[in-house]
Coordinates of N, CA and C and ligand atoms in Angstrom, one line a residue:
X1066 N -7.1 34.2 -37.2 CA -8.1 33.3 -37.8 C -8.7 32.4 -36.7
X1067 N -9.9 32.1 -36.9 CA -10.6 31.3 -35.9 C -10.9 29.9 -36.4
X1068 N -10.8 28.9 -35.5 CA -11.2 27.6 -35.9 C -12.6 27.5 -35.6
X1069 N -13.4 27.1 -36.6 CA -14.9 27.1 -36.4 C -15.3 25.7 -35.9
X1070 N -16.5 25.7 -35.3 CA -17.0 24.4 -34.8 C -17.6 23.6 -36.0
X1071 N -17.2 22.4 -36.2 CA -17.8 21.6 -37.3 C -19.1 20.9 -36.8
X1072 N -20.1 21.2 -37.6 CA -21.4 20.5 -37.3 C -21.4 19.1 -37.8
X1073 N -22.0 18.2 -37.0 CA -22.0 16.8 -37.3 C -23.5 16.3 -37.5
X1074 N -23.6 15.3 -38.3 CA -24.9 14.7 -38.5 C -25.5 14.2 -37.2
X1075 N -26.8 14.4 -36.8 CA -27.9 14.9 -37.7 C -28.2 16.4 -37.6
X1076 N -27.2 17.2 -37.5 CA -27.5 18.7 -37.4 C -28.4 19.1 -38.7
X1077 N -29.5 19.7 -38.5 CA -30.4 19.9 -39.7 C -29.8 20.9 -40.7
X1078 N -28.8 21.7 -40.3 CA -28.2 22.6 -41.3 C -27.5 21.8 -42.4
X1079 N -27.1 20.6 -42.1 CA -26.4 19.7 -43.1 C -27.3 19.2 -44.1
X1080 N -28.6 19.3 -43.9 CA -29.6 18.7 -44.8 C -30.4 19.8 -45.5
X1081 N -29.9 21.0 -45.5 CA -30.6 22.1 -46.1 C -29.8 22.6 -47.3
X1082 N -30.5 23.1 -48.3 CA -29.9 23.7 -49.5 C -29.4 25.1 -49.1
X1083 N -28.1 25.3 -49.4 CA -27.5 26.6 -49.0 C -27.8 27.7 -50.0
X1084 N -27.6 28.9 -49.5 CA -28.0 30.1 -50.4 C -26.7 30.7 -51.1
X1085 N -26.9 31.2 -52.3 CA -25.8 31.8 -53.0 C -25.2 33.0 -52.3
X1086 N -23.9 33.2 -52.6 CA -23.2 34.4 -52.0 C -23.2 35.5 -53.0
X1087 N -23.4 36.7 -52.5 CA -23.4 37.8 -53.4 C -22.4 39.0 -52.9
X1088 N -21.9 38.8 -51.7 CA -21.0 39.8 -51.1 C -19.7 39.2 -50.9
X1089 N -18.6 40.0 -51.2 CA -17.3 39.5 -51.0 C -16.5 40.5 -50.2
X1090 N -17.0 41.0 -49.1 CA -16.4 42.0 -48.2 C -15.5 41.4 -47.2
X1091 N -15.1 42.2 -46.3 CA -14.2 41.8 -45.2 C -14.7 40.6 -44.4
X1092 N -16.0 40.6 -44.1 CA -16.6 39.6 -43.3 C -16.5 38.2 -44.0
X1093 N -16.8 38.3 -45.4 CA -16.7 37.0 -46.2 C -15.3 36.5 -46.3
X1094 N -14.3 37.5 -46.5 CA -12.9 37.1 -46.6 C -12.5 36.4 -45.3
X1095 N -12.9 36.9 -44.2 CA -12.6 36.3 -42.9 C -13.1 34.9 -42.8
X1096 N -14.4 34.7 -43.2 CA -15.0 33.4 -43.2 C -14.2 32.4 -44.1
X1097 N -13.8 32.9 -45.3 CA -13.0 32.0 -46.2 C -11.8 31.5 -45.5
X1098 N -11.1 32.5 -44.8 CA -9.8 32.1 -44.1 C -10.1 31.2 -42.9
X1099 N -11.2 31.5 -42.2 CA -11.5 30.6 -41.1 C -11.9 29.2 -41.5
X1100 N -12.5 29.1 -42.7 CA -12.9 27.8 -43.2 C -11.6 27.0 -43.6
X1101 N -10.7 27.7 -44.2 CA -9.4 27.0 -44.6 C -8.7 26.6 -43.4
X1102 N -8.6 27.4 -42.4 CA -7.9 27.1 -41.1 C -8.6 25.9 -40.5
X1103 N -9.9 25.9 -40.5 CA -10.7 24.8 -39.8 C -10.5 23.5 -40.6
X1104 N -10.5 23.6 -41.9 CA -10.2 22.4 -42.7 C -8.9 21.7 -42.4
X1105 N -7.8 22.5 -42.4 CA -6.5 22.0 -42.1 C -6.4 21.5 -40.7
X1106 N -7.0 22.2 -39.8 CA -6.9 21.7 -38.4 C -7.6 20.4 -38.2
X1107 N -8.7 20.2 -39.0 CA -9.4 18.9 -38.9 C -8.9 17.8 -39.8
X1108 N -7.7 18.1 -40.4 CA -7.1 17.2 -41.4 C -8.0 16.8 -42.5
X1109 N -8.8 17.8 -43.0 CA -9.8 17.6 -44.1 C -9.1 18.0 -45.4
X1110 N -9.7 17.5 -46.5 CA -9.3 17.9 -47.8 C -10.3 18.8 -48.5
X1111 N -11.5 19.0 -47.7 CA -12.5 19.9 -48.2 C -13.4 20.2 -47.1
X1112 N -14.1 21.4 -47.2 CA -15.1 21.8 -46.2 C -16.1 22.7 -46.9
X1113 N -17.3 22.5 -46.6 CA -18.4 23.4 -47.1 C -19.0 24.2 -46.0
X1114 N -19.4 25.4 -46.3 CA -19.9 26.4 -45.3 C -21.0 25.8 -44.4
X1115 N -22.0 25.0 -44.9 CA -23.0 24.5 -44.0 C -22.4 23.6 -42.8
X1116 N -21.2 23.1 -43.1 CA -20.5 22.2 -42.1 C -20.0 23.1 -40.9
X1117 N -19.9 24.4 -41.1 CA -19.5 25.2 -40.0 C -20.7 26.1 -39.6
X1118 N -21.9 25.7 -40.0 CA -23.1 26.3 -39.5 C -23.6 27.5 -40.3
X1119 N -23.0 27.7 -41.5 CA -23.4 28.8 -42.4 C -23.9 28.3 -43.7
X1120 N -25.2 28.6 -43.9 CA -25.9 28.0 -45.0 C -25.7 28.8 -46.3
X1121 N -24.4 28.9 -46.7 CA -24.0 29.7 -47.9 C -23.3 28.7 -48.9
X1122 N -23.3 29.1 -50.2 CA -22.7 28.2 -51.2 C -21.2 28.5 -51.3
X1123 N -20.5 28.1 -50.3 CA -19.0 28.3 -50.2 C -18.4 26.9 -50.0
X1124 N -17.3 26.6 -50.7 CA -16.5 25.4 -50.3 C -15.0 25.8 -50.4
X1125 N -14.3 25.1 -49.6 CA -12.8 25.2 -49.6 C -12.3 23.8 -49.9
X1126 N -11.2 23.7 -50.5 CA -10.6 22.4 -50.8 C -9.1 22.5 -50.9
X1127 N -8.5 21.4 -50.5 CA -7.0 21.3 -50.6 C -6.6 19.8 -50.9
X1128 N -6.7 19.4 -52.2 CA -6.5 18.0 -52.5 C -5.1 17.5 -52.0
X1129 N -4.1 18.4 -51.9 CA -2.8 17.9 -51.5 C -2.6 18.1 -49.9
X1130 N -3.6 18.7 -49.3 CA -3.5 18.9 -47.8 C -2.3 19.7 -47.5
X1131 N -1.9 20.7 -48.3 CA -0.7 21.5 -48.1 C -1.1 22.9 -48.0
X1132 N -0.8 23.6 -46.9 CA -1.1 25.0 -46.7 C -0.5 25.8 -47.8
X1133 N -1.4 26.7 -48.3 CA -1.0 27.5 -49.5 C -1.5 26.9 -50.8
X1134 N -1.9 25.7 -50.8 CA -2.4 25.0 -52.0 C -3.9 24.8 -51.9
X1135 N -4.6 25.7 -51.3 CA -6.1 25.5 -51.1 C -6.8 26.4 -52.1
X1136 N -8.1 26.0 -52.3 CA -9.0 26.7 -53.3 C -10.2 27.1 -52.5
X1137 N -10.8 28.2 -52.9 CA -12.1 28.7 -52.4 C -13.0 28.8 -53.6
X1138 N -14.1 28.1 -53.6 CA -15.0 28.2 -54.7 C -16.4 28.6 -54.2
X1139 N -17.0 29.6 -54.8 CA -18.2 30.2 -54.3 C -19.3 29.9 -55.4
X1140 N -20.5 29.6 -55.0 CA -21.6 29.3 -55.9 C -21.2 28.3 -57.0
X1141 N -20.5 27.2 -56.7 CA -20.1 26.3 -57.8 C -21.3 25.7 -58.5
X1142 N -21.1 25.4 -59.7 CA -22.1 24.8 -60.6 C -21.4 23.8 -61.5
X1143 N -21.8 22.6 -61.5 CA -21.2 21.6 -62.4 C -21.8 21.7 -63.8
X1144 N -20.9 21.8 -64.8 CA -21.3 22.0 -66.1 C -21.3 20.7 -66.9
X1145 N -20.3 19.8 -66.5 CA -20.2 18.6 -67.2 C -19.5 17.6 -66.3
X1146 N -20.0 16.3 -66.3 CA -19.4 15.3 -65.5 C -19.2 14.1 -66.4
X1147 N -18.0 13.5 -66.3 CA -17.7 12.3 -67.2 C -17.1 11.2 -66.4
X1148 N -17.5 10.0 -66.8 CA -16.9 8.8 -66.2 C -17.5 8.5 -64.9
X1149 N -17.2 7.4 -64.3 CA -17.7 7.0 -63.0 C -16.7 6.1 -62.3
X1150 N -16.6 6.3 -61.0 CA -15.5 5.6 -60.3 C -16.0 5.5 -58.9
X1151 N -15.7 4.3 -58.3 CA -16.0 4.1 -56.8 C -14.8 4.6 -56.1
X1152 N -15.0 5.1 -54.9 CA -13.8 5.5 -54.1 C -14.3 5.7 -52.6
X1153 N -13.3 5.4 -51.7 CA -13.6 5.5 -50.3 C -13.7 7.0 -49.9
X1154 N -14.8 7.4 -49.2 CA -15.0 8.7 -48.8 C -15.3 8.8 -47.3
X1155 N -14.8 9.8 -46.7 CA -15.2 10.1 -45.3 C -15.7 11.5 -45.3
X1156 N -16.2 12.0 -44.1 CA -16.8 13.3 -44.0 C -16.5 13.9 -42.6
X1157 N -16.1 15.1 -42.5 CA -15.9 15.7 -41.2 C -17.2 15.8 -40.4
X1158 N -18.3 15.8 -41.1 CA -19.6 15.9 -40.4 C -20.1 14.5 -40.0
X1159 N -19.4 13.4 -40.4 CA -19.8 12.1 -40.1 C -18.5 11.4 -39.5
X1160 N -18.0 11.9 -38.5 CA -16.7 11.4 -38.0 C -16.7 9.9 -37.7
X1161 N -15.7 9.2 -38.1 CA -15.5 7.8 -37.8 C -16.1 6.8 -38.8
X1162 N -16.8 7.3 -39.8 CA -17.4 6.4 -40.8 C -16.9 6.7 -42.2
X1163 N -16.8 5.7 -43.1 CA -16.5 6.0 -44.5 C -17.2 4.9 -45.3
X1164 N -17.4 5.3 -46.6 CA -18.1 4.4 -47.5 C -17.6 4.5 -48.9
X1165 N -17.8 3.5 -49.7 CA -17.4 3.5 -51.1 C -18.6 4.3 -51.8
X1166 N -18.2 5.4 -52.4 CA -19.2 6.3 -53.1 C -18.9 6.4 -54.6
X1167 N -19.9 6.2 -55.4 CA -19.7 6.5 -56.8 C -19.6 8.0 -57.2
X1168 N -18.7 8.4 -58.0 CA -18.6 9.8 -58.4 C -18.1 9.8 -59.9
X1169 N -18.4 10.9 -60.5 CA -17.8 11.1 -61.8 C -16.3 11.3 -61.7
X1170 N -15.6 10.8 -62.7 CA -14.1 10.8 -62.7 C -13.6 12.2 -63.0
X1171 N -14.3 12.9 -63.9 CA -13.9 14.3 -64.4 C -15.1 15.2 -64.2
X1172 N -14.9 16.4 -63.6 CA -16.0 17.4 -63.6 C -15.5 18.7 -64.1
X1173 N -16.3 19.4 -64.9 CA -16.0 20.7 -65.3 C -17.1 21.6 -64.6
X1174 N -16.6 22.6 -63.9 CA -17.6 23.4 -63.2 C -17.2 24.9 -63.3
X1175 N -18.2 25.7 -63.0 CA -17.9 27.2 -62.9 C -18.2 27.6 -61.5
X1176 N -17.5 28.6 -61.0 CA -17.7 29.2 -59.7 C -17.2 30.6 -59.7
X1177 N -17.3 31.2 -58.5 CA -16.6 32.5 -58.3 C -15.4 32.3 -57.4
X1178 N -14.3 33.0 -57.6 CA -13.2 32.9 -56.7 C -13.5 33.8 -55.4
X1179 N -12.6 33.8 -54.5 CA -12.8 34.5 -53.3 C -13.0 36.0 -53.4
X1180 N -12.6 36.6 -54.6 CA -12.9 38.0 -54.9 C -14.2 38.2 -55.6
X1181 N -14.8 37.1 -56.0 CA -16.1 37.2 -56.7 C -15.9 37.1 -58.2
X1182 N -14.7 36.8 -58.7 CA -14.4 36.7 -60.1 C -14.8 35.3 -60.6
X1183 N -15.5 35.3 -61.8 CA -15.9 34.0 -62.3 C -14.8 33.2 -62.9
X1184 N -14.8 31.9 -62.7 CA -13.8 31.0 -63.2 C -14.5 29.7 -63.7
X1185 N -13.8 29.0 -64.6 CA -14.3 27.7 -65.1 C -13.1 26.8 -65.0
X1186 N -13.3 25.6 -64.5 CA -12.2 24.8 -64.3 C -12.6 23.3 -64.4
X1187 N -11.7 22.5 -64.9 CA -11.9 21.0 -65.0 C -11.0 20.3 -64.1
X1188 N -11.5 19.4 -63.3 CA -10.7 18.7 -62.4 C -11.0 17.2 -62.5
X1189 N -10.0 16.3 -62.1 CA -10.3 14.9 -62.2 C -9.9 14.1 -61.0
X1190 N -10.3 12.9 -60.9 CA -9.9 11.9 -59.9 C -10.2 12.5 -58.5
X1191 N -9.2 12.5 -57.6 CA -9.4 12.9 -56.2 C -10.0 14.3 -56.1
X1192 N -9.5 15.2 -56.8 CA -9.9 16.6 -56.8 C -11.4 16.6 -57.2
X1193 N -11.8 15.9 -58.3 CA -13.1 15.9 -58.7 C -14.1 15.3 -57.7
X1194 N -13.6 14.3 -57.0 CA -14.3 13.6 -55.9 C -14.6 14.6 -54.8
X1195 N -13.6 15.4 -54.4 CA -13.8 16.4 -53.4 C -14.9 17.4 -53.8
X1196 N -14.7 17.9 -55.0 CA -15.7 18.9 -55.5 C -17.1 18.4 -55.5
X1197 N -17.3 17.2 -55.9 CA -18.6 16.6 -55.9 C -19.2 16.4 -54.5
X1198 N -18.3 16.0 -53.6 CA -18.7 15.8 -52.2 C -19.1 17.1 -51.6
X1199 N -18.3 18.1 -51.8 CA -18.6 19.4 -51.2 C -19.8 20.1 -51.8
X1200 N -20.0 20.0 -53.1 CA -21.2 20.5 -53.7 C -22.4 19.8 -53.2
X1201 N -22.3 18.5 -52.9 CA -23.4 17.8 -52.3 C -23.8 18.5 -51.0
X1202 N -22.8 18.9 -50.2 CA -23.0 19.5 -48.9 C -23.9 20.8 -49.1
X1203 N -23.5 21.5 -50.2 CA -24.3 22.8 -50.5 C -25.7 22.5 -50.8
X1204 N -26.0 21.3 -51.2 CA -27.4 20.9 -51.6 C -28.0 20.1 -50.5
X1205 N -27.4 20.0 -49.3 CA -28.0 19.3 -48.2 C -27.8 17.7 -48.3
X1206 N -26.9 17.3 -49.2 CA -26.7 15.9 -49.4 C -25.4 15.4 -48.7
X1207 N -25.5 14.3 -48.0 CA -24.4 13.7 -47.3 C -24.0 12.4 -48.0
X1208 N -22.8 11.9 -47.7 CA -22.4 10.6 -48.3 C -23.4 9.4 -48.0
X1209 N -24.0 9.5 -46.8 CA -25.0 8.4 -46.5 C -26.2 8.5 -47.4
X1210 N -26.4 9.6 -48.1 CA -27.5 9.7 -49.1 C -27.1 9.2 -50.5
X1211 N -25.8 8.8 -50.6 CA -25.3 8.4 -51.9 C -25.0 6.8 -51.9
X1212 N -25.5 6.1 -50.9 CA -25.4 4.7 -50.9 C -26.8 4.1 -50.8
X1213 N -26.8 2.8 -51.0 CA -28.2 2.2 -51.0 C -28.7 2.0 -49.6
X1214 N -30.0 1.7 -49.5 CA -30.6 1.7 -48.2 C -29.9 0.8 -47.1
X1215 N -29.5 -0.4 -47.5 CA -28.9 -1.3 -46.6 C -27.5 -0.7 -46.1
X1216 N -26.8 -0.2 -47.0 CA -25.5 0.4 -46.7 C -25.7 1.6 -45.8
X1217 N -26.7 2.4 -46.0 CA -27.0 3.6 -45.2 C -27.3 3.2 -43.8
X1218 N -28.1 2.1 -43.6 CA -28.4 1.6 -42.3 C -27.2 1.1 -41.6
X1219 N -26.3 0.4 -42.3 CA -25.1 -0.1 -41.7 C -24.2 1.0 -41.3
X1220 N -24.0 2.0 -42.1 CA -23.1 3.2 -41.8 C -23.7 3.9 -40.6
X1221 N -25.0 4.2 -40.6 CA -25.6 4.9 -39.5 C -25.5 4.1 -38.2
X1222 N -25.7 2.8 -38.2 CA -25.6 2.0 -37.0 C -24.2 2.1 -36.5
X1223 N -23.1 2.1 -37.3 CA -21.8 2.1 -36.8 C -21.5 3.6 -36.3
X1224 N -22.1 4.6 -37.0 CA -21.9 6.0 -36.5 C -22.5 6.2 -35.1
X1225 N -23.7 5.6 -34.9 CA -24.4 5.8 -33.6 C -23.7 5.0 -32.5
X1226 N -22.9 4.0 -32.9 CA -22.2 3.2 -31.8 C -21.0 4.0 -31.3
X1227 N -20.5 5.0 -32.1 CA -19.3 5.7 -31.8 C -19.4 6.5 -30.6
Ligands
LIG1329 NI1 -18.3 16.1 -46.0

C-alpha cells in the first residue's frame, strides 16, 4: 500500500466537483486501500479522493479511527438529513485550522460499496458529520465555505500564518 500525498488548500482540485466511479477493478481496489492507509497515517477520520488528487466520488471513513473499522463509500448521495448541530471540524487539506460547522445530526444516504454493490445506510452524530464533510469534498466544498464571511477571513488568515 502506498501513502498518497494529501493536497492542501488552495489546490484547485479541492474546489472541483468530482466524477462518479463506474469501474471497480484492481486499480480502484488499490486506490481504496491506499486512501485508507493514507487516512490512518494522517490521523484522519475521513478522506475523499480529491484530497489525494483524484477527482472521483470516493470517500473513506473511520469514525473510531480503528484499523479494520473503516468504510469505503462510492458515489454517495444523501437521501435525507435531519436535525442540526454545531461541531468543531478540521480538515487534512486545511492543516492547522478548525471551525465550528453546522451539520445535520442524522443523515440517510445511498452509495456503492468497494465492490460496486448498492447500499443504503443511516448514520448519526460524529459519523454523520464525517459523511457530510467528505461529501462536501466530492462537490468541491471545504469547511471554510460553510462559515460566514468574517469567520472565513479569520480562518484563512490564521491558515496563511502557519
Ligand atoms: Ni476535509
